[in-house]
JSON list of C-alpha atoms and ligand atoms in Angstrom, two decimals:
[
{"chain": "A", "resi": 35, "resn": "MET", "atom": "CA", "xyz": [-17.80, 19.31, 12.83]},
{"chain": "A", "resi": 36, "resn": "THR", "atom": "CA", "xyz": [-15.35, 19.23, 15.74]},
{"chain": "A", "resi": 37, "resn": "GLU", "atom": "CA", "xyz": [-12.66, 21.75, 14.85]},
{"chain": "A", "resi": 38, "resn": "HIS", "atom": "CA", "xyz": [-10.45, 21.22, 17.87]},
{"chain": "A", "resi": 39, "resn": "SER", "atom": "CA", "xyz": [-9.29, 17.62, 17.65]},
{"chain": "A", "resi": 40, "resn": "GLU", "atom": "CA", "xyz": [-5.56, 17.39, 16.97]},
{"chain": "A", "resi": 41, "resn": "GLN", "atom": "CA", "xyz": [-6.23, 14.50, 14.61]},
{"chain": "A", "resi": 42, "resn": "THR", "atom": "CA", "xyz": [-8.71, 16.58, 12.61]},
{"chain": "A", "resi": 43, "resn": "ASP", "atom": "CA", "xyz": [-6.19, 19.42, 12.35]},
{"chain": "A", "resi": 44, "resn": "SER", "atom": "CA", "xyz": [-3.45, 17.02, 11.23]},
{"chain": "A", "resi": 45, "resn": "GLY", "atom": "CA", "xyz": [-5.71, 15.25, 8.73]},
{"chain": "A", "resi": 46, "resn": "ALA", "atom": "CA", "xyz": [-6.98, 18.51, 7.27]},
{"chain": "A", "resi": 47, "resn": "ALA", "atom": "CA", "xyz": [-3.47, 19.98, 7.12]},
{"chain": "A", "resi": 48, "resn": "PHE", "atom": "CA", "xyz": [-2.11, 16.86, 5.40]},
{"chain": "A", "resi": 49, "resn": "TRP", "atom": "CA", "xyz": [-4.85, 16.73, 2.76]},
{"chain": "A", "resi": 50, "resn": "ASP", "atom": "CA", "xyz": [-5.07, 20.49, 2.19]},
{"chain": "A", "resi": 51, "resn": "ALA", "atom": "CA", "xyz": [-1.32, 20.53, 1.56]},
{"chain": "A", "resi": 52, "resn": "ARG", "atom": "CA", "xyz": [-1.58, 17.48, -0.72]},
{"chain": "A", "resi": 53, "resn": "TYR", "atom": "CA", "xyz": [-4.33, 19.12, -2.80]},
{"chain": "A", "resi": 54, "resn": "ALA", "atom": "CA", "xyz": [-2.59, 22.50, -2.83]},
{"chain": "A", "resi": 55, "resn": "GLU", "atom": "CA", "xyz": [0.50, 20.92, -4.46]},
{"chain": "A", "resi": 56, "resn": "HIS", "atom": "CA", "xyz": [-1.20, 20.92, -7.86]},
{"chain": "A", "resi": 57, "resn": "GLU", "atom": "CA", "xyz": [-4.19, 22.50, -9.55]},
{"chain": "A", "resi": 58, "resn": "ARG", "atom": "CA", "xyz": [-5.68, 19.03, -9.81]},
{"chain": "A", "resi": 59, "resn": "ILE", "atom": "CA", "xyz": [-4.36, 15.77, -8.39]},
{"chain": "A", "resi": 60, "resn": "TRP", "atom": "CA", "xyz": [-6.89, 13.20, -9.66]},
{"chain": "A", "resi": 61, "resn": "SER", "atom": "CA", "xyz": [-7.96, 12.61, -13.26]},
{"chain": "A", "resi": 62, "resn": "GLY", "atom": "CA", "xyz": [-11.31, 14.41, -13.13]},
{"chain": "A", "resi": 63, "resn": "ASP", "atom": "CA", "xyz": [-12.98, 11.19, -14.33]},
{"chain": "A", "resi": 64, "resn": "PRO", "atom": "CA", "xyz": [-15.28, 9.16, -12.11]},
{"chain": "A", "resi": 65, "resn": "ASN", "atom": "CA", "xyz": [-13.90, 5.95, -10.66]},
{"chain": "A", "resi": 66, "resn": "THR", "atom": "CA", "xyz": [-14.51, 3.07, -13.07]},
{"chain": "A", "resi": 67, "resn": "ILE", "atom": "CA", "xyz": [-15.94, 0.79, -10.36]},
{"chain": "A", "resi": 68, "resn": "LEU", "atom": "CA", "xyz": [-18.42, 3.47, -9.32]},
{"chain": "A", "resi": 69, "resn": "VAL", "atom": "CA", "xyz": [-19.65, 3.75, -12.90]},
{"chain": "A", "resi": 70, "resn": "ARG", "atom": "CA", "xyz": [-19.74, -0.04, -13.38]},
{"chain": "A", "resi": 71, "resn": "GLU", "atom": "CA", "xyz": [-21.55, -0.78, -10.14]},
{"chain": "A", "resi": 72, "resn": "THR", "atom": "CA", "xyz": [-24.10, 2.06, -10.09]},
{"chain": "A", "resi": 73, "resn": "THR", "atom": "CA", "xyz": [-25.09, 2.46, -13.74]},
{"chain": "A", "resi": 74, "resn": "ASP", "atom": "CA", "xyz": [-27.99, 0.02, -13.35]},
{"chain": "A", "resi": 75, "resn": "LEU", "atom": "CA", "xyz": [-29.25, 1.41, -10.04]},
{"chain": "A", "resi": 76, "resn": "PRO", "atom": "CA", "xyz": [-32.29, 3.68, -10.02]},
{"chain": "A", "resi": 77, "resn": "PRO", "atom": "CA", "xyz": [-31.04, 7.17, -9.08]},
{"chain": "A", "resi": 78, "resn": "GLY", "atom": "CA", "xyz": [-31.87, 8.24, -5.54]},
{"chain": "A", "resi": 79, "resn": "ILE", "atom": "CA", "xyz": [-29.96, 9.89, -2.73]},
{"chain": "A", "resi": 80, "resn": "ALA", "atom": "CA", "xyz": [-26.23, 9.20, -2.53]},
{"chain": "A", "resi": 81, "resn": "LEU", "atom": "CA", "xyz": [-23.45, 9.87, -0.05]},
{"chain": "A", "resi": 82, "resn": "ASP", "atom": "CA", "xyz": [-19.84, 10.14, -1.29]},
{"chain": "A", "resi": 83, "resn": "LEU", "atom": "CA", "xyz": [-17.32, 9.74, 1.55]},
{"chain": "A", "resi": 84, "resn": "GLY", "atom": "CA", "xyz": [-13.92, 11.34, 0.98]},
{"chain": "A", "resi": 85, "resn": "CYS", "atom": "CA", "xyz": [-15.16, 12.91, -2.27]},
{"chain": "A", "resi": 86, "resn": "GLY", "atom": "CA", "xyz": [-11.86, 14.62, -3.07]},
{"chain": "A", "resi": 87, "resn": "GLU", "atom": "CA", "xyz": [-12.13, 16.75, -6.19]},
{"chain": "A", "resi": 88, "resn": "GLY", "atom": "CA", "xyz": [-15.70, 15.60, -6.76]},
{"chain": "A", "resi": 89, "resn": "ALA", "atom": "CA", "xyz": [-15.56, 13.56, -9.98]},
{"chain": "A", "resi": 90, "resn": "ASP", "atom": "CA", "xyz": [-17.73, 10.74, -8.56]},
{"chain": "A", "resi": 91, "resn": "ALA", "atom": "CA", "xyz": [-20.28, 13.14, -7.05]},
{"chain": "A", "resi": 92, "resn": "VAL", "atom": "CA", "xyz": [-20.54, 15.06, -10.32]},
{"chain": "A", "resi": 93, "resn": "TRP", "atom": "CA", "xyz": [-20.98, 11.85, -12.31]},
{"chain": "A", "resi": 94, "resn": "LEU", "atom": "CA", "xyz": [-23.73, 10.66, -9.96]},
{"chain": "A", "resi": 95, "resn": "ALA", "atom": "CA", "xyz": [-25.48, 14.05, -10.09]},
{"chain": "A", "resi": 96, "resn": "ARG", "atom": "CA", "xyz": [-25.33, 14.00, -13.88]},
{"chain": "A", "resi": 97, "resn": "HIS", "atom": "CA", "xyz": [-27.03, 10.61, -13.75]},
{"chain": "A", "resi": 98, "resn": "GLY", "atom": "CA", "xyz": [-29.95, 11.83, -11.70]},
{"chain": "A", "resi": 99, "resn": "TRP", "atom": "CA", "xyz": [-28.74, 11.30, -8.14]},
{"chain": "A", "resi": 100, "resn": "ARG", "atom": "CA", "xyz": [-28.96, 13.90, -5.39]},
{"chain": "A", "resi": 101, "resn": "VAL", "atom": "CA", "xyz": [-25.62, 13.73, -3.64]},
{"chain": "A", "resi": 102, "resn": "THR", "atom": "CA", "xyz": [-24.11, 14.63, -0.30]},
{"chain": "A", "resi": 103, "resn": "ALA", "atom": "CA", "xyz": [-20.36, 14.77, -0.85]},
{"chain": "A", "resi": 104, "resn": "THR", "atom": "CA", "xyz": [-18.02, 15.09, 2.08]},
{"chain": "A", "resi": 105, "resn": "ASP", "atom": "CA", "xyz": [-14.30, 15.48, 2.66]},
{"chain": "A", "resi": 106, "resn": "ILE", "atom": "CA", "xyz": [-11.94, 16.70, 5.36]},
{"chain": "A", "resi": 107, "resn": "SER", "atom": "CA", "xyz": [-10.11, 19.02, 2.95]},
{"chain": "A", "resi": 108, "resn": "ARG", "atom": "CA", "xyz": [-11.51, 22.48, 2.33]},
{"chain": "A", "resi": 109, "resn": "VAL", "atom": "CA", "xyz": [-9.18, 22.82, -0.67]},
{"chain": "A", "resi": 110, "resn": "ALA", "atom": "CA", "xyz": [-10.65, 19.64, -2.21]},
{"chain": "A", "resi": 111, "resn": "LEU", "atom": "CA", "xyz": [-14.24, 20.67, -1.44]},
{"chain": "A", "resi": 112, "resn": "ASP", "atom": "CA", "xyz": [-13.80, 24.11, -3.04]},
{"chain": "A", "resi": 113, "resn": "ARG", "atom": "CA", "xyz": [-12.35, 22.44, -6.12]},
{"chain": "A", "resi": 114, "resn": "ALA", "atom": "CA", "xyz": [-15.16, 19.87, -6.19]},
{"chain": "A", "resi": 115, "resn": "ALA", "atom": "CA", "xyz": [-17.78, 22.64, -5.90]},
{"chain": "A", "resi": 116, "resn": "ARG", "atom": "CA", "xyz": [-16.22, 24.43, -8.91]},
{"chain": "A", "resi": 117, "resn": "HIS", "atom": "CA", "xyz": [-16.28, 21.16, -10.88]},
{"chain": "A", "resi": 118, "resn": "ALA", "atom": "CA", "xyz": [-19.97, 20.73, -10.01]},
{"chain": "A", "resi": 119, "resn": "ALA", "atom": "CA", "xyz": [-20.78, 24.30, -11.04]},
{"chain": "A", "resi": 120, "resn": "ASP", "atom": "CA", "xyz": [-18.92, 23.89, -14.35]},
{"chain": "A", "resi": 121, "resn": "ALA", "atom": "CA", "xyz": [-20.85, 20.67, -14.97]},
{"chain": "A", "resi": 122, "resn": "GLY", "atom": "CA", "xyz": [-24.16, 22.41, -14.23]},
{"chain": "A", "resi": 123, "resn": "VAL", "atom": "CA", "xyz": [-25.03, 20.12, -11.31]},
{"chain": "A", "resi": 124, "resn": "ALA", "atom": "CA", "xyz": [-24.17, 22.34, -8.32]},
{"chain": "A", "resi": 125, "resn": "GLY", "atom": "CA", "xyz": [-27.82, 22.32, -7.25]},
{"chain": "A", "resi": 126, "resn": "ARG", "atom": "CA", "xyz": [-27.81, 18.53, -6.94]},
{"chain": "A", "resi": 127, "resn": "ILE", "atom": "CA", "xyz": [-24.76, 18.21, -4.66]},
{"chain": "A", "resi": 128, "resn": "ASP", "atom": "CA", "xyz": [-24.52, 19.24, -1.03]},
{"chain": "A", "resi": 129, "resn": "PHE", "atom": "CA", "xyz": [-20.81, 19.55, -0.16]},
{"chain": "A", "resi": 130, "resn": "GLN", "atom": "CA", "xyz": [-20.11, 19.14, 3.53]},
{"chain": "A", "resi": 131, "resn": "ARG", "atom": "CA", "xyz": [-16.81, 19.30, 5.38]},
{"chain": "A", "resi": 132, "resn": "HIS", "atom": "CA", "xyz": [-16.40, 16.54, 7.94]},
{"chain": "A", "resi": 133, "resn": "ASP", "atom": "CA", "xyz": [-13.56, 14.74, 9.59]},
{"chain": "A", "resi": 134, "resn": "LEU", "atom": "CA", "xyz": [-15.39, 11.44, 9.32]},
{"chain": "A", "resi": 135, "resn": "GLY", "atom": "CA", "xyz": [-13.60, 10.19, 12.40]},
{"chain": "A", "resi": 136, "resn": "GLU", "atom": "CA", "xyz": [-15.36, 12.94, 14.34]},
{"chain": "A", "resi": 137, "resn": "SER", "atom": "CA", "xyz": [-18.67, 13.66, 12.62]},
{"chain": "A", "resi": 138, "resn": "PHE", "atom": "CA", "xyz": [-20.82, 12.13, 9.92]},
{"chain": "A", "resi": 139, "resn": "PRO", "atom": "CA", "xyz": [-23.41, 13.57, 7.48]},
{"chain": "A", "resi": 140, "resn": "ALA", "atom": "CA", "xyz": [-26.98, 13.23, 8.76]},
{"chain": "A", "resi": 141, "resn": "GLY", "atom": "CA", "xyz": [-29.59, 11.10, 7.06]},
{"chain": "A", "resi": 142, "resn": "THR", "atom": "CA", "xyz": [-29.91, 7.79, 5.25]},
{"chain": "A", "resi": 143, "resn": "PHE", "atom": "CA", "xyz": [-28.98, 7.15, 1.65]},
{"chain": "A", "resi": 144, "resn": "ASP", "atom": "CA", "xyz": [-29.81, 4.79, -1.23]},
{"chain": "A", "resi": 145, "resn": "LEU", "atom": "CA", "xyz": [-26.11, 4.63, -2.07]},
{"chain": "A", "resi": 146, "resn": "VAL", "atom": "CA", "xyz": [-23.16, 5.17, 0.22]},
{"chain": "A", "resi": 147, "resn": "SER", "atom": "CA", "xyz": [-19.88, 5.16, -1.68]},
{"chain": "A", "resi": 148, "resn": "ALA", "atom": "CA", "xyz": [-16.38, 5.19, -0.20]},
{"chain": "A", "resi": 149, "resn": "HIS", "atom": "CA", "xyz": [-13.71, 5.18, -2.89]},
{"chain": "A", "resi": 150, "resn": "PHE", "atom": "CA", "xyz": [-10.11, 5.09, -1.73]},
{"chain": "A", "resi": 151, "resn": "LEU", "atom": "CA", "xyz": [-11.00, 6.51, 1.65]},
{"chain": "A", "resi": 152, "resn": "HIS", "atom": "CA", "xyz": [-7.45, 6.20, 2.98]},
{"chain": "A", "resi": 153, "resn": "SER", "atom": "CA", "xyz": [-5.26, 8.47, 5.02]},
{"chain": "A", "resi": 154, "resn": "PRO", "atom": "CA", "xyz": [-1.72, 8.08, 6.35]},
{"chain": "A", "resi": 155, "resn": "GLY", "atom": "CA", "xyz": [-0.95, 6.62, 9.76]},
{"chain": "A", "resi": 156, "resn": "ASP", "atom": "CA", "xyz": [-3.75, 6.81, 12.27]},
{"chain": "A", "resi": 157, "resn": "LEU", "atom": "CA", "xyz": [-5.39, 9.94, 10.83]},
{"chain": "A", "resi": 158, "resn": "LEU", "atom": "CA", "xyz": [-8.53, 8.06, 9.80]},
{"chain": "A", "resi": 159, "resn": "PRO", "atom": "CA", "xyz": [-10.33, 5.38, 11.86]},
{"chain": "A", "resi": 160, "resn": "ARG", "atom": "CA", "xyz": [-11.38, 3.67, 8.62]},
{"chain": "A", "resi": 161, "resn": "GLU", "atom": "CA", "xyz": [-13.18, 0.65, 10.11]},
{"chain": "A", "resi": 162, "resn": "GLU", "atom": "CA", "xyz": [-15.23, 2.85, 12.41]},
{"chain": "A", "resi": 163, "resn": "VAL", "atom": "CA", "xyz": [-16.09, 5.25, 9.56]},
{"chain": "A", "resi": 164, "resn": "LEU", "atom": "CA", "xyz": [-17.15, 2.34, 7.33]},
{"chain": "A", "resi": 165, "resn": "ARG", "atom": "CA", "xyz": [-19.41, 1.05, 10.11]},
{"chain": "A", "resi": 166, "resn": "SER", "atom": "CA", "xyz": [-21.05, 4.51, 10.23]},
{"chain": "A", "resi": 167, "resn": "ALA", "atom": "CA", "xyz": [-21.31, 4.29, 6.44]},
{"chain": "A", "resi": 168, "resn": "ALA", "atom": "CA", "xyz": [-23.20, 0.99, 6.70]},
{"chain": "A", "resi": 169, "resn": "ALA", "atom": "CA", "xyz": [-25.53, 2.47, 9.33]},
{"chain": "A", "resi": 170, "resn": "ALA", "atom": "CA", "xyz": [-26.35, 5.32, 6.90]},
{"chain": "A", "resi": 171, "resn": "VAL", "atom": "CA", "xyz": [-27.61, 2.98, 4.15]},
{"chain": "A", "resi": 172, "resn": "ALA", "atom": "CA", "xyz": [-31.40, 3.02, 3.76]},
{"chain": "A", "resi": 173, "resn": "PRO", "atom": "CA", "xyz": [-33.30, -0.28, 3.47]},
{"chain": "A", "resi": 174, "resn": "GLY", "atom": "CA", "xyz": [-32.83, -1.53, -0.10]},
{"chain": "A", "resi": 175, "resn": "GLY", "atom": "CA", "xyz": [-29.75, 0.67, -0.48]},
{"chain": "A", "resi": 176, "resn": "ILE", "atom": "CA", "xyz": [-26.15, -0.11, -1.48]},
{"chain": "A", "resi": 177, "resn": "LEU", "atom": "CA", "xyz": [-22.85, 0.27, 0.32]},
{"chain": "A", "resi": 178, "resn": "LEU", "atom": "CA", "xyz": [-19.93, 0.37, -2.13]},
{"chain": "A", "resi": 179, "resn": "VAL", "atom": "CA", "xyz": [-16.42, 0.34, -0.67]},
{"chain": "A", "resi": 180, "resn": "VAL", "atom": "CA", "xyz": [-13.42, 0.45, -2.97]},
{"chain": "A", "resi": 181, "resn": "GLY", "atom": "CA", "xyz": [-9.94, 0.57, -1.50]},
{"chain": "A", "resi": 182, "resn": "HIS", "atom": "CA", "xyz": [-6.31, -0.11, -2.23]},
{"chain": "A", "resi": 183, "resn": "ALA", "atom": "CA", "xyz": [-5.12, -3.65, -1.56]},
{"chain": "A", "resi": 184, "resn": "GLY", "atom": "CA", "xyz": [-1.43, -2.80, -1.68]},
{"chain": "A", "resi": 185, "resn": "TRP", "atom": "CA", "xyz": [1.19, -0.22, -2.64]},
{"chain": "A", "resi": 186, "resn": "PRO", "atom": "CA", "xyz": [1.61, 0.78, -6.30]},
{"chain": "A", "resi": 187, "resn": "SER", "atom": "CA", "xyz": [4.01, -1.50, -8.20]},
{"chain": "A", "resi": 188, "resn": "TRP", "atom": "CA", "xyz": [6.62, 1.26, -8.57]},
{"chain": "A", "resi": 189, "resn": "GLU", "atom": "CA", "xyz": [6.73, 2.33, -4.92]},
{"chain": "A", "resi": 190, "resn": "HIS", "atom": "CA", "xyz": [9.43, 0.31, -3.18]},
{"chain": "A", "resi": 191, "resn": "ASP", "atom": "CA", "xyz": [10.38, 2.81, -0.50]},
{"chain": "A", "resi": 192, "resn": "HIS", "atom": "CA", "xyz": [7.28, 2.45, 1.65]},
{"chain": "A", "resi": 193, "resn": "ASP", "atom": "CA", "xyz": [6.30, 1.41, 5.14]},
{"chain": "A", "resi": 194, "resn": "HIS", "atom": "CA", "xyz": [6.34, -2.39, 5.01]},
{"chain": "A", "resi": 195, "resn": "ASP", "atom": "CA", "xyz": [4.34, -2.58, 8.25]},
{"chain": "A", "resi": 196, "resn": "VAL", "atom": "CA", "xyz": [1.21, -1.07, 6.66]},
{"chain": "A", "resi": 197, "resn": "HIS", "atom": "CA", "xyz": [-1.47, -3.71, 6.30]},
{"chain": "A", "resi": 198, "resn": "PHE", "atom": "CA", "xyz": [-3.98, -3.28, 3.49]},
{"chain": "A", "resi": 199, "resn": "PRO", "atom": "CA", "xyz": [-7.09, -5.25, 4.44]},
{"chain": "A", "resi": 200, "resn": "THR", "atom": "CA", "xyz": [-8.49, -7.86, 2.07]},
{"chain": "A", "resi": 201, "resn": "PRO", "atom": "CA", "xyz": [-12.13, -7.50, 0.99]},
{"chain": "A", "resi": 202, "resn": "ASP", "atom": "CA", "xyz": [-13.05, -10.29, 3.45]},
{"chain": "A", "resi": 203, "resn": "GLU", "atom": "CA", "xyz": [-11.34, -8.48, 6.30]},
{"chain": "A", "resi": 204, "resn": "VAL", "atom": "CA", "xyz": [-13.17, -5.25, 5.47]},
{"chain": "A", "resi": 205, "resn": "TYR", "atom": "CA", "xyz": [-16.45, -7.12, 5.24]},
{"chain": "A", "resi": 206, "resn": "LEU", "atom": "CA", "xyz": [-15.96, -8.89, 8.58]},
{"chain": "A", "resi": 207, "resn": "SER", "atom": "CA", "xyz": [-14.94, -5.65, 10.28]},
{"chain": "A", "resi": 208, "resn": "LEU", "atom": "CA", "xyz": [-18.31, -4.15, 9.39]},
{"chain": "A", "resi": 209, "resn": "GLY", "atom": "CA", "xyz": [-20.09, -6.77, 11.49]},
{"chain": "A", "resi": 210, "resn": "LEU", "atom": "CA", "xyz": [-23.20, -6.68, 9.31]},
{"chain": "A", "resi": 211, "resn": "PRO", "atom": "CA", "xyz": [-26.05, -9.01, 10.38]},
{"chain": "A", "resi": 212, "resn": "SER", "atom": "CA", "xyz": [-26.42, -11.52, 7.53]},
{"chain": "A", "resi": 213, "resn": "GLU", "atom": "CA", "xyz": [-30.22, -11.49, 7.81]},
{"chain": "A", "resi": 214, "resn": "GLN", "atom": "CA", "xyz": [-30.22, -7.76, 7.01]},
{"chain": "A", "resi": 215, "resn": "TRP", "atom": "CA", "xyz": [-27.48, -7.57, 4.39]},
{"chain": "A", "resi": 216, "resn": "GLU", "atom": "CA", "xyz": [-26.65, -9.29, 1.11]},
{"chain": "A", "resi": 217, "resn": "LEU", "atom": "CA", "xyz": [-23.01, -9.39, 0.01]},
{"chain": "A", "resi": 218, "resn": "GLN", "atom": "CA", "xyz": [-23.21, -8.75, -3.73]},
{"chain": "A", "resi": 219, "resn": "LEU", "atom": "CA", "xyz": [-19.55, -8.46, -4.64]},
{"chain": "A", "resi": 220, "resn": "SER", "atom": "CA", "xyz": [-16.21, -9.05, -2.94]},
{"chain": "A", "resi": 221, "resn": "GLU", "atom": "CA", "xyz": [-13.26, -8.93, -5.30]},
{"chain": "A", "resi": 222, "resn": "GLU", "atom": "CA", "xyz": [-9.64, -7.96, -5.62]},
{"chain": "A", "resi": 223, "resn": "HIS", "atom": "CA", "xyz": [-8.34, -6.85, -9.00]},
{"chain": "A", "resi": 224, "resn": "GLU", "atom": "CA", "xyz": [-5.21, -5.44, -10.54]},
{"chain": "A", "resi": 225, "resn": "ARG", "atom": "CA", "xyz": [-5.43, -2.40, -12.77]},
{"chain": "A", "resi": 226, "resn": "ILE", "atom": "CA", "xyz": [-3.00, -0.39, -14.86]},
{"chain": "A", "resi": 227, "resn": "GLN", "atom": "CA", "xyz": [-2.11, 2.96, -13.33]},
{"chain": "A", "resi": 228, "resn": "THR", "atom": "CA", "xyz": [0.16, 5.58, -14.84]},
{"chain": "A", "resi": 229, "resn": "ARG", "atom": "CA", "xyz": [3.34, 6.02, -12.83]},
{"chain": "A", "resi": 230, "resn": "PRO", "atom": "CA", "xyz": [4.62, 9.51, -11.98]},
{"chain": "A", "resi": 231, "resn": "ASP", "atom": "CA", "xyz": [7.19, 9.11, -14.81]},
{"chain": "A", "resi": 232, "resn": "GLY", "atom": "CA", "xyz": [4.36, 8.50, -17.30]},
{"chain": "A", "resi": 233, "resn": "GLN", "atom": "CA", "xyz": [5.11, 4.75, -17.70]},
{"chain": "A", "resi": 234, "resn": "PRO", "atom": "CA", "xyz": [2.39, 2.17, -16.98]},
{"chain": "A", "resi": 235, "resn": "GLY", "atom": "CA", "xyz": [2.42, 0.53, -13.55]},
{"chain": "A", "resi": 236, "resn": "THR", "atom": "CA", "xyz": [-0.06, -1.62, -11.68]},
{"chain": "A", "resi": 237, "resn": "ARG", "atom": "CA", "xyz": [-2.09, -1.30, -8.52]},
{"chain": "A", "resi": 238, "resn": "THR", "atom": "CA", "xyz": [-4.36, -3.83, -6.84]},
{"chain": "A", "resi": 239, "resn": "ASP", "atom": "CA", "xyz": [-7.68, -2.65, -5.43]},
{"chain": "A", "resi": 240, "resn": "ASN", "atom": "CA", "xyz": [-10.48, -4.36, -3.60]},
{"chain": "A", "resi": 241, "resn": "VAL", "atom": "CA", "xyz": [-14.20, -3.88, -4.06]},
{"chain": "A", "resi": 242, "resn": "LEU", "atom": "CA", "xyz": [-17.06, -4.66, -1.73]},
{"chain": "A", "resi": 243, "resn": "LYS", "atom": "CA", "xyz": [-20.68, -4.14, -2.70]},
{"chain": "A", "resi": 244, "resn": "MET", "atom": "CA", "xyz": [-23.38, -4.85, -0.15]},
{"chain": "A", "resi": 245, "resn": "ARG", "atom": "CA", "xyz": [-27.12, -4.32, -0.15]},
{"chain": "A", "resi": 246, "resn": "ARG", "atom": "CA", "xyz": [-29.18, -3.65, 2.94]},
{"chain": "A", "resi": 247, "resn": "LEU", "atom": "CA", "xyz": [-32.28, -5.78, 2.48]},
{"chain": "A", "resi": 248, "resn": "PRO", "atom": "CA", "xyz": [-35.59, -3.95, 2.35]},
{"chain": "A", "resi": 249, "resn": "THR", "atom": "CA", "xyz": [-37.54, -4.21, 5.61]},
{"chain": "B", "resi": 113, "resn": "SAM", "atom": "C1", "xyz": [-7.16, 8.91, -1.90]},
{"chain": "B", "resi": 113, "resn": "SAM", "atom": "S1", "xyz": [-8.27, 10.27, -1.80]},
{"chain": "B", "resi": 113, "resn": "SAM", "atom": "C2", "xyz": [-9.69, 9.68, -2.72]},
{"chain": "B", "resi": 113, "resn": "SAM", "atom": "C3", "xyz": [-10.55, 10.80, -3.27]},
{"chain": "B", "resi": 113, "resn": "SAM", "atom": "C4", "xyz": [-11.74, 10.35, -4.11]},
{"chain": "B", "resi": 113, "resn": "SAM", "atom": "N1", "xyz": [-12.66, 9.50, -3.38]},
{"chain": "B", "resi": 113, "resn": "SAM", "atom": "C5", "xyz": [-11.28, 9.65, -5.36]},
{"chain": "B", "resi": 113, "resn": "SAM", "atom": "O1", "xyz": [-11.50, 8.44, -5.50]},
{"chain": "B", "resi": 113, "resn": "SAM", "atom": "O2", "xyz": [-10.69, 10.32, -6.24]},
{"chain": "B", "resi": 113, "resn": "SAM", "atom": "C6", "xyz": [-8.84, 10.17, -0.11]},
{"chain": "B", "resi": 113, "resn": "SAM", "atom": "C7", "xyz": [-9.77, 11.30, 0.26]},
{"chain": "B", "resi": 113, "resn": "SAM", "atom": "O3", "xyz": [-10.25, 11.09, 1.59]},
{"chain": "B", "resi": 113, "resn": "SAM", "atom": "C8", "xyz": [-10.25, 12.33, 2.26]},
{"chain": "B", "resi": 113, "resn": "SAM", "atom": "N2", "xyz": [-10.14, 12.05, 3.70]},
{"chain": "B", "resi": 113, "resn": "SAM", "atom": "C9", "xyz": [-9.06, 11.54, 4.34]},
{"chain": "B", "resi": 113, "resn": "SAM", "atom": "N3", "xyz": [-9.31, 11.47, 5.66]},
{"chain": "B", "resi": 113, "resn": "SAM", "atom": "C10", "xyz": [-10.57, 11.94, 5.86]},
{"chain": "B", "resi": 113, "resn": "SAM", "atom": "C11", "xyz": [-11.37, 12.12, 7.01]},
{"chain": "B", "resi": 113, "resn": "SAM", "atom": "N4", "xyz": [-10.92, 11.83, 8.22]},
{"chain": "B", "resi": 113, "resn": "SAM", "atom": "N5", "xyz": [-12.61, 12.63, 6.85]},
{"chain": "B", "resi": 113, "resn": "SAM", "atom": "C12", "xyz": [-13.07, 12.95, 5.59]},
{"chain": "B", "resi": 113, "resn": "SAM", "atom": "N6", "xyz": [-12.34, 12.81, 4.48]},
{"chain": "B", "resi": 113, "resn": "SAM", "atom": "C13", "xyz": [-11.10, 12.31, 4.60]},
{"chain": "B", "resi": 113, "resn": "SAM", "atom": "C14", "xyz": [-9.06, 13.07, 1.70]},
{"chain": "B", "resi": 113, "resn": "SAM", "atom": "O4", "xyz": [-9.12, 14.45, 1.88]},
{"chain": "B", "resi": 113, "resn": "SAM", "atom": "C15", "xyz": [-9.10, 12.66, 0.24]},
{"chain": "B", "resi": 113, "resn": "SAM", "atom": "O5", "xyz": [-9.85, 13.56, -0.52]}
]
């Protein structure tokens, strides 16, 4: 990867610091939409973009997938690799460090998954990265993009200028030729999320599932 871009340094510094704040920052469980939307797929080769602490990659590997899992944060990747080793699936996951705005894992994949691939400010050219994600889907393969559709219900002190794209906006920004792609799911849903004070709050997410048609 390119080590010298200022944006890469800032992105890596931000996320390394975020992960270093606690021994673990996510639940350790796979994302529910990943489980729901991939359970019926035949296992193949998967790419997990912004894999964080690795729960999705480990779940996929446990279910027969070979996974390339990538993140900008070395702290997150080391943690994810330990999770994979503890789960006995280290041999099925290739962890790669990339700033996805600068470099992208090589190859094509039966599943490309981007769950909550967000970063503050302009640290991540998300639309551009998601277009690279679409280009990395093999014929017959799936692109699954899950993202936040708004701030958590309990966060009132936030930047009101931030625009969270709707599923339609994300889909249109990919510019996928309709004769080569089938849109399988485009939805926005609210879910319960535990607030930092332990009380239940809500968060709205959006989900896009697309299939590249076999050639
Ligand atoms: C909100 S977390 C989601 C982590 C994981 N996918 C999950 O659902 O638990 C966003 C992740 O994207 C990663 N990330 C942010 N910017 C990135 C970039 N430019 N290149 C690669 N990964 C990036 C962060 O390090 C972080 O792990």
